Amino acid sequence: MNPDFLLGIASVAGVSMIIAAVRAIFVRDLLSAIILVGFVSLTASVLFFLMDAPDVAITEASIGAGISTVIFLWGRSKVREE
Amino acid sequence: MRTFIAFLLALYLVFFAAAAFESFGEPQGLGRIAEHYAAEGFEEVGAINLVTAVVVTYRGLDTLGEVSVLFTAASAVILLLSVFPLGKPANKPSSIVLLTMKVLPGPILLFGGYIIAHGHLTPGGGFPGGAVVASAALLVLLGCTQEVGFAKWLTFAESMAGFSFAMLGFWGLLKLGQFLNNSVLFLGIPGQLLSAGIIPLISAAIGVKVASELSGILVAYRCGGGKE
């Protein structure tokens, strides 16, 4: 693919990753913070894929964006009950 | 305002790192060991995907340790959750979740199995494939409100996989004098599914182990600790 195009995708993913990570620290709502952290993992997996590491991208997408987000969500539902 | 300042700080750090590692990504010489992997690896292990070949054979002992670390973490989580149970989920899953958990886990399992089985041919291997299989188990657990049937098999599958990984290593030690020597099985024709020595077997063992450990953690969170 066109290297400029790839660089564009990487820049968008990287900048949105920084924005999401910073927002996740300061946002008041726990649910928004969890979803932002999952989004950080998703952009990380895009970046891994662009850096020719598809196996790491698969692992990051399924563990980082999938499993750990859901574990945080389950934990959050327990926090709200108590 | 605080967010904006933090964002600027993070962006500054990124550009600082980019300036410091200006040559990052440019082709440069391999180290001596990496040179050996790149030049001789294909001949020695017969795997097309050299990343998995390095992870599973050359650095197989590290992978064994890595899997043990994951095992310790999973045991600690399950132990903690059996002492302080979170209890069962109260709310019933919505119809969207119920439909998804009926349709999607099959294809996801198939994809995970494909990644594990073709670890020596295409990018992937035991760890990514096991993680994908565990996310299929996650989808099933999202809709579960009581005990799931496969939960009692997880410990068994996990210990069998760990045992066979170690035994495959000792096979090489007994036969050829090297732990995890890849040449104990026929190397076959590179590119075929049944080739590259014991790499597919070790990939399968790692895949089963990672999948059962991650699903074990999820089961412990969702359904475990039962008694309230």
PDB file of C-alpha atoms in Angstrom:
ATOM      1  CA  MET A   1       0.000   0.000   0.000  1.00  0.00           C
ATOM      2  CA  ASN A   2       0.895   3.651  -0.330  1.00  0.00           C
ATOM      3  CA  PRO A   3       3.291   4.539   2.530  1.00  0.00           C
ATOM      4  CA  ASP A   4       1.743   7.998   2.950  1.00  0.00           C
ATOM      5  CA  PHE A   5      -1.659   6.378   3.405  1.00  0.00           C
ATOM      6  CA  LEU A   6      -0.253   3.992   6.033  1.00  0.00           C
ATOM      7  CA  LEU A   7       1.467   6.876   7.806  1.00  0.00           C
ATOM      8  CA  GLY A   8      -1.862   8.742   7.809  1.00  0.00           C
ATOM      9  CA  ILE A   9      -3.675   5.795   9.409  1.00  0.00           C
ATOM     10  CA  ALA A  10      -0.871   5.380  11.947  1.00  0.00           C
ATOM     11  CA  SER A  11      -0.967   9.105  12.849  1.00  0.00           C
ATOM     12  CA  VAL A  12      -4.751   9.109  13.281  1.00  0.00           C
ATOM     13  CA  ALA A  13      -4.582   5.933  15.384  1.00  0.00           C
ATOM     14  CA  GLY A  14      -1.701   7.247  17.483  1.00  0.00           C
ATOM     15  CA  VAL A  15      -3.207  10.673  18.176  1.00  0.00           C
ATOM     16  CA  SER A  16      -6.646   9.251  18.991  1.00  0.00           C
ATOM     17  CA  MET A  17      -4.931   6.702  21.233  1.00  0.00           C
ATOM     18  CA  ILE A  18      -3.236   9.500  23.223  1.00  0.00           C
ATOM     19  CA  ILE A  19      -6.485  11.470  23.449  1.00  0.00           C
ATOM     20  CA  ALA A  20      -8.433   8.407  24.641  1.00  0.00           C
ATOM     21  CA  ALA A  21      -5.763   7.471  27.203  1.00  0.00           C
ATOM     22  CA  VAL A  22      -5.685  10.998  28.653  1.00  0.00           C
ATOM     23  CA  ARG A  23      -9.490  11.237  28.713  1.00  0.00           C
ATOM     24  CA  ALA A  24      -9.690   7.842  30.447  1.00  0.00           C
ATOM     25  CA  ILE A  25      -7.711   9.247  33.375  1.00  0.00           C
ATOM     26  CA  PHE A  26      -9.776  12.403  33.887  1.00  0.00           C
ATOM     27  CA  VAL A  27     -13.281  11.330  32.917  1.00  0.00           C
ATOM     28  CA  ARG A  28     -15.687  11.129  35.869  1.00  0.00           C
ATOM     29  CA  ASP A  29     -17.871   8.278  34.647  1.00  0.00           C
ATOM     30  CA  LEU A  30     -16.433   4.787  35.238  1.00  0.00           C
ATOM     31  CA  LEU A  31     -18.183   3.291  32.202  1.00  0.00           C
ATOM     32  CA  SER A  32     -16.696   5.908  29.856  1.00  0.00           C
ATOM     33  CA  ALA A  33     -13.250   5.305  31.318  1.00  0.00           C
ATOM     34  CA  ILE A  34     -13.529   1.541  30.721  1.00  0.00           C
ATOM     35  CA  ILE A  35     -14.661   2.033  27.115  1.00  0.00           C
ATOM     36  CA  LEU A  36     -11.834   4.525  26.508  1.00  0.00           C
ATOM     37  CA  VAL A  37      -9.286   2.022  27.828  1.00  0.00           C
ATOM     38  CA  GLY A  38     -10.721  -0.601  25.474  1.00  0.00           C
ATOM     39  CA  PHE A  39     -10.402   1.914  22.635  1.00  0.00           C
ATOM     40  CA  VAL A  40      -6.728   2.442  23.519  1.00  0.00           C
ATOM     41  CA  SER A  41      -6.186  -1.315  23.149  1.00  0.00           C
ATOM     42  CA  LEU A  42      -8.016  -1.299  19.819  1.00  0.00           C
ATOM     43  CA  THR A  43      -5.824   1.468  18.380  1.00  0.00           C
ATOM     44  CA  ALA A  44      -2.760  -0.317  19.776  1.00  0.00           C
ATOM     45  CA  SER A  45      -3.757  -3.410  17.833  1.00  0.00           C
ATOM     46  CA  VAL A  46      -4.170  -1.320  14.657  1.00  0.00           C
ATOM     47  CA  LEU A  47      -0.666   0.059  15.205  1.00  0.00           C
ATOM     48  CA  PHE A  48       0.759  -3.440  15.783  1.00  0.00           C
ATOM     49  CA  PHE A  49      -0.829  -4.546  12.530  1.00  0.00           C
ATOM     50  CA  LEU A  50       0.663  -1.585  10.648  1.00  0.00           C
ATOM     51  CA  MET A  51       4.074  -2.471  12.088  1.00  0.00           C
ATOM     52  CA  ASP A  52       3.862  -5.950  10.481  1.00  0.00           C
ATOM     53  CA  ALA A  53       3.101  -7.842  13.684  1.00  0.00           C
ATOM     54  CA  PRO A  54      -0.299  -9.399  12.910  1.00  0.00           C
ATOM     55  CA  ASP A  55       0.032 -12.071  15.601  1.00  0.00           C
ATOM     56  CA  VAL A  56       0.568  -9.452  18.311  1.00  0.00           C
ATOM     57  CA  ALA A  57      -2.343  -7.479  16.824  1.00  0.00           C
ATOM     58  CA  ILE A  58      -4.644 -10.505  17.145  1.00  0.00           C
ATOM     59  CA  THR A  59      -3.581 -11.060  20.756  1.00  0.00           C
ATOM     60  CA  GLU A  60      -4.005  -7.387  21.648  1.00  0.00           C
ATOM     61  CA  ALA A  61      -7.418  -7.186  20.013  1.00  0.00           C
ATOM     62  CA  SER A  62      -8.792 -10.271  21.731  1.00  0.00           C
ATOM     63  CA  ILE A  63      -7.206  -9.882  25.178  1.00  0.00           C
ATOM     64  CA  GLY A  64      -6.787  -6.104  25.485  1.00  0.00           C
ATOM     65  CA  ALA A  65      -9.876  -4.891  23.690  1.00  0.00           C
ATOM     66  CA  GLY A  66     -12.084  -7.894  24.399  1.00  0.00           C
ATOM     67  CA  ILE A  67     -11.448  -9.881  27.547  1.00  0.00           C
ATOM     68  CA  SER A  68      -9.966  -7.223  29.848  1.00  0.00           C
ATOM     69  CA  THR A  69     -12.645  -4.666  28.904  1.00  0.00           C
ATOM     70  CA  VAL A  70     -15.358  -7.169  29.808  1.00  0.00           C
ATOM     71  CA  ILE A  71     -13.618  -8.053  33.082  1.00  0.00           C
ATOM     72  CA  PHE A  72     -13.516  -4.317  33.945  1.00  0.00           C
ATOM     73  CA  LEU A  73     -17.213  -4.049  33.065  1.00  0.00           C
ATOM     74  CA  TRP A  74     -18.097  -6.982  35.342  1.00  0.00           C
ATOM     75  CA  GLY A  75     -16.060  -5.395  38.100  1.00  0.00           C
ATOM     76  CA  ARG A  76     -17.879  -2.098  37.553  1.00  0.00           C
ATOM     77  CA  SER A  77     -21.298  -3.741  37.965  1.00  0.00           C
ATOM     78  CA  LYS A  78     -20.083  -5.063  41.342  1.00  0.00           C
ATOM     79  CA  VAL A  79     -18.836  -1.598  42.336  1.00  0.00           C
ATOM     80  CA  ARG A  80     -22.245  -0.083  41.596  1.00  0.00           C
ATOM     81  CA  GLU A  81     -24.049  -2.670  43.717  1.00  0.00           C
ATOM     82  CA  GLU A  82     -22.047  -1.861  46.831  1.00  0.00           C
TER      83      GLU A  82
ATOM     84  CA  MET B   1      -8.250  22.256  30.757  1.00  0.00           C
ATOM     85  CA  ARG B   2      -6.437  19.613  32.763  1.00  0.00           C
ATOM     86  CA  THR B   3      -7.111  17.112  29.976  1.00  0.00           C
ATOM     87  CA  PHE B   4      -5.731  19.513  27.389  1.00  0.00           C
ATOM     88  CA  ILE B   5      -2.527  20.082  29.336  1.00  0.00           C
ATOM     89  CA  ALA B   6      -2.080  16.332  29.831  1.00  0.00           C
ATOM     90  CA  PHE B   7      -2.703  15.760  26.130  1.00  0.00           C
ATOM     91  CA  LEU B   8      -0.078  18.336  25.173  1.00  0.00           C
ATOM     92  CA  LEU B   9       2.358  16.727  27.617  1.00  0.00           C
ATOM     93  CA  ALA B  10       1.744  13.261  26.150  1.00  0.00           C
ATOM     94  CA  LEU B  11       2.102  14.580  22.600  1.00  0.00           C
ATOM     95  CA  TYR B  12       5.350  16.308  23.574  1.00  0.00           C
ATOM     96  CA  LEU B  13       6.678  13.044  25.005  1.00  0.00           C
ATOM     97  CA  VAL B  14       5.740  11.212  21.801  1.00  0.00           C
ATOM     98  CA  PHE B  15       7.580  13.732  19.620  1.00  0.00           C
ATOM     99  CA  PHE B  16      10.532  13.674  22.013  1.00  0.00           C
ATOM    100  CA  ALA B  17      10.660   9.882  21.671  1.00  0.00           C
ATOM    101  CA  ALA B  18      10.311  10.157  17.891  1.00  0.00           C
ATOM    102  CA  ALA B  19      13.232  12.571  17.781  1.00  0.00           C
ATOM    103  CA  ALA B  20      15.338  10.407  20.071  1.00  0.00           C
ATOM    104  CA  PHE B  21      14.708   7.258  18.027  1.00  0.00           C
ATOM    105  CA  GLU B  22      15.001   8.921  14.669  1.00  0.00           C
ATOM    106  CA  SER B  23      16.452   5.828  13.018  1.00  0.00           C
ATOM    107  CA  PHE B  24      13.634   3.644  14.355  1.00  0.00           C
ATOM    108  CA  GLY B  25      12.253   1.420  11.642  1.00  0.00           C
ATOM    109  CA  GLU B  26      15.150   1.885   9.260  1.00  0.00           C
ATOM    110  CA  PRO B  27      16.799  -1.329   8.155  1.00  0.00           C
ATOM    111  CA  GLN B  28      19.877  -2.094  10.183  1.00  0.00           C
ATOM    112  CA  GLY B  29      22.046  -5.142  10.664  1.00  0.00           C
ATOM    113  CA  LEU B  30      20.753  -8.085  12.647  1.00  0.00           C
ATOM    114  CA  GLY B  31      22.506  -9.264  15.764  1.00  0.00           C
ATOM    115  CA  ARG B  32      24.483 -12.479  15.570  1.00  0.00           C
ATOM    116  CA  ILE B  33      21.696 -14.680  16.941  1.00  0.00           C
ATOM    117  CA  ALA B  34      19.020 -12.991  14.827  1.00  0.00           C
ATOM    118  CA  GLU B  35      21.296 -13.424  11.814  1.00  0.00           C
ATOM    119  CA  HIS B  36      21.443 -17.145  12.524  1.00  0.00           C
ATOM    120  CA  TYR B  37      17.640 -17.385  12.884  1.00  0.00           C
ATOM    121  CA  ALA B  38      17.066 -15.513   9.636  1.00  0.00           C
ATOM    122  CA  ALA B  39      19.696 -17.387   7.631  1.00  0.00           C
ATOM    123  CA  GLU B  40      19.504 -20.940   8.971  1.00  0.00           C
ATOM    124  CA  GLY B  41      16.103 -21.022  10.673  1.00  0.00           C
ATOM    125  CA  PHE B  42      14.183 -22.140   7.626  1.00  0.00           C
ATOM    126  CA  GLU B  43      16.583 -25.029   7.007  1.00  0.00           C
ATOM    127  CA  GLU B  44      16.786 -26.039  10.647  1.00  0.00           C
ATOM    128  CA  VAL B  45      13.131 -26.082  11.665  1.00  0.00           C
ATOM    129  CA  GLY B  46      11.306 -26.145   8.316  1.00  0.00           C
ATOM    130  CA  ALA B  47       8.738 -23.523   9.323  1.00  0.00           C
ATOM    131  CA  ILE B  48       7.642 -20.775   6.936  1.00  0.00           C
ATOM    132  CA  ASN B  49       6.590 -18.455   9.755  1.00  0.00           C
ATOM    133  CA  LEU B  50       9.920 -17.786  11.442  1.00  0.00           C
ATOM    134  CA  VAL B  51       8.360 -15.813  14.312  1.00  0.00           C
ATOM    135  CA  THR B  52       6.538 -18.864  15.619  1.00  0.00           C
ATOM    136  CA  ALA B  53       9.614 -20.995  14.957  1.00  0.00           C
ATOM    137  CA  VAL B  54      11.717 -18.715  17.176  1.00  0.00           C
ATOM    138  CA  VAL B  55       9.050 -18.442  19.870  1.00  0.00           C
ATOM    139  CA  VAL B  56       8.348 -22.164  20.010  1.00  0.00           C
ATOM    140  CA  THR B  57      11.711 -23.850  19.396  1.00  0.00           C
ATOM    141  CA  TYR B  58      14.740 -21.558  19.763  1.00  0.00           C
ATOM    142  CA  ARG B  59      13.084 -19.625  22.583  1.00  0.00           C
ATOM    143  CA  GLY B  60      10.815 -22.488  23.599  1.00  0.00           C
ATOM    144  CA  LEU B  61      12.095 -22.557  27.165  1.00  0.00           C
ATOM    145  CA  ASP B  62      11.113 -18.888  27.567  1.00  0.00           C
ATOM    146  CA  THR B  63       7.666 -19.704  26.241  1.00  0.00           C
ATOM    147  CA  LEU B  64       7.391 -22.524  28.781  1.00  0.00           C
ATOM    148  CA  GLY B  65       8.220 -20.014  31.508  1.00  0.00           C
ATOM    149  CA  GLU B  66       5.760 -17.494  30.062  1.00  0.00           C
ATOM    150  CA  VAL B  67       2.987 -20.081  30.112  1.00  0.00           C
ATOM    151  CA  SER B  68       3.890 -20.902  33.720  1.00  0.00           C
ATOM    152  CA  VAL B  69       3.604 -17.209  34.630  1.00  0.00           C
ATOM    153  CA  LEU B  70       0.148 -17.131  33.041  1.00  0.00           C
ATOM    154  CA  PHE B  71      -0.734 -20.293  34.967  1.00  0.00           C
ATOM    155  CA  THR B  72       0.349 -18.686  38.257  1.00  0.00           C
ATOM    156  CA  ALA B  73      -1.666 -15.544  37.516  1.00  0.00           C
ATOM    157  CA  ALA B  74      -4.766 -17.553  36.607  1.00  0.00           C
ATOM    158  CA  SER B  75      -4.461 -19.695  39.749  1.00  0.00           C
ATOM    159  CA  ALA B  76      -4.085 -16.590  41.915  1.00  0.00           C
ATOM    160  CA  VAL B  77      -7.194 -14.963  40.384  1.00  0.00           C
ATOM    161  CA  ILE B  78      -9.250 -18.142  40.772  1.00  0.00           C
ATOM    162  CA  LEU B  79      -8.030 -18.631  44.351  1.00  0.00           C
ATOM    163  CA  LEU B  80      -8.890 -15.014  45.274  1.00  0.00           C
ATOM    164  CA  LEU B  81     -12.312 -15.286  43.676  1.00  0.00           C
ATOM    165  CA  SER B  82     -13.062 -18.523  45.509  1.00  0.00           C
ATOM    166  CA  VAL B  83     -12.230 -16.827  48.831  1.00  0.00           C
ATOM    167  CA  PHE B  84     -14.079 -13.567  47.996  1.00  0.00           C
ATOM    168  CA  PRO B  85     -16.785 -14.592  45.531  1.00  0.00           C
ATOM    169  CA  LEU B  86     -18.340 -11.917  43.351  1.00  0.00           C
ATOM    170  CA  GLY B  87     -21.624 -13.787  43.235  1.00  0.00           C
ATOM    171  CA  LYS B  88     -23.791 -14.586  40.278  1.00  0.00           C
ATOM    172  CA  PRO B  89     -24.944 -12.012  37.715  1.00  0.00           C
ATOM    173  CA  ALA B  90     -28.379 -10.762  38.641  1.00  0.00           C
ATOM    174  CA  ASN B  91     -29.610  -9.302  35.376  1.00  0.00           C
ATOM    175  CA  LYS B  92     -30.712 -11.436  32.448  1.00  0.00           C
ATOM    176  CA  PRO B  93     -28.868 -10.868  29.154  1.00  0.00           C
ATOM    177  CA  SER B  94     -30.738  -8.961  26.473  1.00  0.00           C
ATOM    178  CA  SER B  95     -31.999 -10.674  23.330  1.00  0.00           C
ATOM    179  CA  ILE B  96     -29.159  -9.161  21.258  1.00  0.00           C
ATOM    180  CA  VAL B  97     -26.565 -10.791  23.522  1.00  0.00           C
ATOM    181  CA  LEU B  98     -28.480 -14.079  23.513  1.00  0.00           C
ATOM    182  CA  LEU B  99     -28.624 -14.168  19.712  1.00  0.00           C
ATOM    183  CA  THR B 100     -24.938 -13.213  19.434  1.00  0.00           C
ATOM    184  CA  MET B 101     -23.852 -15.945  21.811  1.00  0.00           C
ATOM    185  CA  LYS B 102     -25.730 -18.484  19.716  1.00  0.00           C
ATOM    186  CA  VAL B 103     -24.294 -17.403  16.352  1.00  0.00           C
ATOM    187  CA  LEU B 104     -20.779 -16.040  16.805  1.00  0.00           C
ATOM    188  CA  PRO B 105     -18.825 -18.459  19.065  1.00  0.00           C
ATOM    189  CA  GLY B 106     -18.706 -21.167  16.378  1.00  0.00           C
ATOM    190  CA  PRO B 107     -16.950 -19.074  13.714  1.00  0.00           C
ATOM    191  CA  ILE B 108     -14.677 -17.513  16.349  1.00  0.00           C
ATOM    192  CA  LEU B 109     -13.683 -20.987  17.616  1.00  0.00           C
ATOM    193  CA  LEU B 110     -12.983 -22.047  14.044  1.00  0.00           C
ATOM    194  CA  PHE B 111     -10.803 -18.975  13.472  1.00  0.00           C
ATOM    195  CA  GLY B 112      -8.910 -19.589  16.709  1.00  0.00           C
ATOM    196  CA  GLY B 113      -8.363 -23.227  15.774  1.00  0.00           C
ATOM    197  CA  TYR B 114      -7.105 -22.132  12.365  1.00  0.00           C
ATOM    198  CA  ILE B 115      -4.620 -19.713  13.924  1.00  0.00           C
ATOM    199  CA  ILE B 116      -3.337 -22.430  16.276  1.00  0.00           C
ATOM    200  CA  ALA B 117      -3.110 -25.134  13.598  1.00  0.00           C
ATOM    201  CA  HIS B 118      -1.373 -22.912  11.043  1.00  0.00           C
ATOM    202  CA  GLY B 119       1.052 -21.361  13.518  1.00  0.00           C
ATOM    203  CA  HIS B 120       4.073 -22.560  11.537  1.00  0.00           C
ATOM    204  CA  LEU B 121       2.688 -21.290   8.202  1.00  0.00           C
ATOM    205  CA  THR B 122       0.881 -17.990   8.790  1.00  0.00           C
ATOM    206  CA  PRO B 123       1.218 -15.311  11.488  1.00  0.00           C
ATOM    207  CA  GLY B 124      -0.163 -16.568  14.750  1.00  0.00           C
ATOM    208  CA  GLY B 125       0.444 -19.645  16.806  1.00  0.00           C
ATOM    209  CA  GLY B 126      -0.493 -20.835  20.250  1.00  0.00           C
ATOM    210  CA  PHE B 127      -0.815 -17.555  22.127  1.00  0.00           C
ATOM    211  CA  PRO B 128      -2.972 -15.517  19.675  1.00  0.00           C
ATOM    212  CA  GLY B 129      -5.071 -18.558  18.809  1.00  0.00           C
ATOM    213  CA  GLY B 130      -5.658 -19.387  22.445  1.00  0.00           C
ATOM    214  CA  ALA B 131      -6.690 -15.784  23.124  1.00  0.00           C
ATOM    215  CA  VAL B 132      -9.189 -15.897  20.237  1.00  0.00           C
ATOM    216  CA  VAL B 133     -10.650 -19.186  21.519  1.00  0.00           C
ATOM    217  CA  ALA B 134     -10.954 -17.619  24.974  1.00  0.00           C
ATOM    218  CA  SER B 135     -12.907 -14.699  23.492  1.00  0.00           C
ATOM    219  CA  ALA B 136     -15.372 -17.255  22.065  1.00  0.00           C
ATOM    220  CA  ALA B 137     -15.744 -18.614  25.600  1.00  0.00           C
ATOM    221  CA  LEU B 138     -16.247 -15.014  26.760  1.00  0.00           C
ATOM    222  CA  LEU B 139     -19.200 -14.625  24.367  1.00  0.00           C
ATOM    223  CA  VAL B 140     -20.781 -17.795  25.748  1.00  0.00           C
ATOM    224  CA  LEU B 141     -20.250 -16.574  29.317  1.00  0.00           C
ATOM    225  CA  LEU B 142     -21.804 -13.163  28.559  1.00  0.00           C
ATOM    226  CA  GLY B 143     -25.160 -14.844  28.213  1.00  0.00           C
ATOM    227  CA  CYS B 144     -24.776 -17.330  31.022  1.00  0.00           C
ATOM    228  CA  THR B 145     -26.782 -17.016  34.205  1.00  0.00           C
ATOM    229  CA  GLN B 146     -25.878 -20.372  35.752  1.00  0.00           C
ATOM    230  CA  GLU B 147     -23.032 -22.883  35.686  1.00  0.00           C
ATOM    231  CA  VAL B 148     -21.615 -23.652  32.247  1.00  0.00           C
ATOM    232  CA  GLY B 149     -20.936 -27.234  31.193  1.00  0.00           C
ATOM    233  CA  PHE B 150     -17.375 -26.806  29.955  1.00  0.00           C
ATOM    234  CA  ALA B 151     -16.129 -25.246  33.195  1.00  0.00           C
ATOM    235  CA  LYS B 152     -15.162 -28.523  34.847  1.00  0.00           C
ATOM    236  CA  TRP B 153     -13.055 -29.566  31.848  1.00  0.00           C
ATOM    237  CA  LEU B 154     -10.890 -26.440  31.884  1.00  0.00           C
ATOM    238  CA  THR B 155      -8.543 -27.539  34.669  1.00  0.00           C
ATOM    239  CA  PHE B 156      -8.105 -30.938  33.056  1.00  0.00           C
ATOM    240  CA  ALA B 157      -7.389 -29.483  29.583  1.00  0.00           C
ATOM    241  CA  GLU B 158      -5.004 -26.937  31.065  1.00  0.00           C
ATOM    242  CA  SER B 159      -2.917 -29.440  33.005  1.00  0.00           C
ATOM    243  CA  MET B 160      -2.835 -31.918  30.112  1.00  0.00           C
ATOM    244  CA  ALA B 161      -1.607 -29.176  27.759  1.00  0.00           C
ATOM    245  CA  GLY B 162       1.112 -28.058  30.160  1.00  0.00           C
ATOM    246  CA  PHE B 163       2.178 -31.662  30.737  1.00  0.00           C
ATOM    247  CA  SER B 164       2.391 -32.425  27.008  1.00  0.00           C
ATOM    248  CA  PHE B 165       4.405 -29.221  26.367  1.00  0.00           C
ATOM    249  CA  ALA B 166       6.993 -30.317  28.946  1.00  0.00           C
ATOM    250  CA  MET B 167       6.930 -33.897  27.655  1.00  0.00           C
ATOM    251  CA  LEU B 168       7.575 -32.726  24.069  1.00  0.00           C
ATOM    252  CA  GLY B 169      10.584 -30.895  25.432  1.00  0.00           C
ATOM    253  CA  PHE B 170      11.865 -33.966  27.268  1.00  0.00           C
ATOM    254  CA  TRP B 171      11.331 -36.065  24.135  1.00  0.00           C
ATOM    255  CA  GLY B 172      14.009 -34.000  22.423  1.00  0.00           C
ATOM    256  CA  LEU B 173      16.218 -34.248  25.514  1.00  0.00           C
ATOM    257  CA  LEU B 174      16.022 -38.053  25.549  1.00  0.00           C
ATOM    258  CA  LYS B 175      16.292 -38.628  21.810  1.00  0.00           C
ATOM    259  CA  LEU B 176      18.739 -35.971  20.652  1.00  0.00           C
ATOM    260  CA  GLY B 177      20.178 -34.563  23.840  1.00  0.00           C
ATOM    261  CA  GLN B 178      18.536 -31.131  23.523  1.00  0.00           C
ATOM    262  CA  PHE B 179      15.473 -29.873  25.360  1.00  0.00           C
ATOM    263  CA  LEU B 180      12.736 -29.000  22.813  1.00  0.00           C
ATOM    264  CA  ASN B 181      14.795 -30.175  19.839  1.00  0.00           C
ATOM    265  CA  ASN B 182      12.589 -29.765  16.820  1.00  0.00           C
ATOM    266  CA  SER B 183      14.005 -32.624  14.753  1.00  0.00           C
ATOM    267  CA  VAL B 184      12.508 -35.445  16.803  1.00  0.00           C
ATOM    268  CA  LEU B 185       9.605 -35.520  14.320  1.00  0.00           C
ATOM    269  CA  PHE B 186       9.932 -35.416  10.532  1.00  0.00           C
ATOM    270  CA  LEU B 187      10.360 -31.891   9.197  1.00  0.00           C
ATOM    271  CA  GLY B 188       8.295 -32.654   6.096  1.00  0.00           C
ATOM    272  CA  ILE B 189       7.817 -30.338   3.131  1.00  0.00           C
ATOM    273  CA  PRO B 190       7.769 -26.677   4.237  1.00  0.00           C
ATOM    274  CA  GLY B 191       4.366 -25.129   3.594  1.00  0.00           C
ATOM    275  CA  GLN B 192       2.329 -28.233   4.314  1.00  0.00           C
ATOM    276  CA  LEU B 193       0.098 -28.447   7.338  1.00  0.00           C
ATOM    277  CA  LEU B 194       1.910 -31.505   8.718  1.00  0.00           C
ATOM    278  CA  SER B 195       5.475 -30.257   8.643  1.00  0.00           C
ATOM    279  CA  ALA B 196       8.033 -28.377  10.748  1.00  0.00           C
ATOM    280  CA  GLY B 197       8.622 -31.082  13.340  1.00  0.00           C
ATOM    281  CA  ILE B 198       6.977 -30.600  16.724  1.00  0.00           C
ATOM    282  CA  ILE B 199       6.076 -26.903  16.172  1.00  0.00           C
ATOM    283  CA  PRO B 200       2.378 -27.658  15.397  1.00  0.00           C
ATOM    284  CA  LEU B 201       2.142 -29.933  18.452  1.00  0.00           C
ATOM    285  CA  ILE B 202       3.678 -27.320  20.761  1.00  0.00           C
ATOM    286  CA  SER B 203       1.447 -24.635  19.212  1.00  0.00           C
ATOM    287  CA  ALA B 204      -1.574 -26.804  19.956  1.00  0.00           C
ATOM    288  CA  ALA B 205      -0.421 -27.365  23.547  1.00  0.00           C
ATOM    289  CA  ILE B 206       0.164 -23.627  24.110  1.00  0.00           C
ATOM    290  CA  GLY B 207      -3.159 -22.801  22.464  1.00  0.00           C
ATOM    291  CA  VAL B 208      -5.137 -25.191  24.659  1.00  0.00           C
ATOM    292  CA  LYS B 209      -3.296 -23.995  27.756  1.00  0.00           C
ATOM    293  CA  VAL B 210      -3.779 -20.269  27.103  1.00  0.00           C
ATOM    294  CA  ALA B 211      -7.411 -20.737  26.074  1.00  0.00           C
ATOM    295  CA  SER B 212      -8.295 -22.821  29.131  1.00  0.00           C
ATOM    296  CA  GLU B 213      -6.475 -20.504  31.538  1.00  0.00           C
ATOM    297  CA  LEU B 214      -8.133 -17.328  30.191  1.00  0.00           C
ATOM    298  CA  SER B 215     -11.549 -19.021  30.083  1.00  0.00           C
ATOM    299  CA  GLY B 216     -10.921 -20.298  33.611  1.00  0.00           C
ATOM    300  CA  ILE B 217     -10.401 -16.716  34.799  1.00  0.00           C
ATOM    301  CA  LEU B 218     -13.590 -15.617  32.995  1.00  0.00           C
ATOM    302  CA  VAL B 219     -15.596 -18.524  34.431  1.00  0.00           C
ATOM    303  CA  ALA B 220     -14.332 -17.690  37.909  1.00  0.00           C
ATOM    304  CA  TYR B 221     -15.447 -14.073  37.450  1.00  0.00           C
ATOM    305  CA  ARG B 222     -18.809 -14.828  35.953  1.00  0.00           C
ATOM    306  CA  CYS B 223     -20.070 -18.056  37.437  1.00  0.00           C
ATOM    307  CA  GLY B 224     -17.528 -19.039  40.047  1.00  0.00           C
ATOM    308  CA  GLY B 225     -17.534 -18.981  43.767  1.00  0.00           C
ATOM    309  CA  GLY B 226     -21.240 -19.895  43.486  1.00  0.00           C
ATOM    310  CA  LYS B 227     -22.160 -19.991  47.190  1.00  0.00           C
ATOM    311  CA  GLU B 228     -23.464 -16.751  48.651  1.00  0.00           C
TER     312      GLU B 228
END
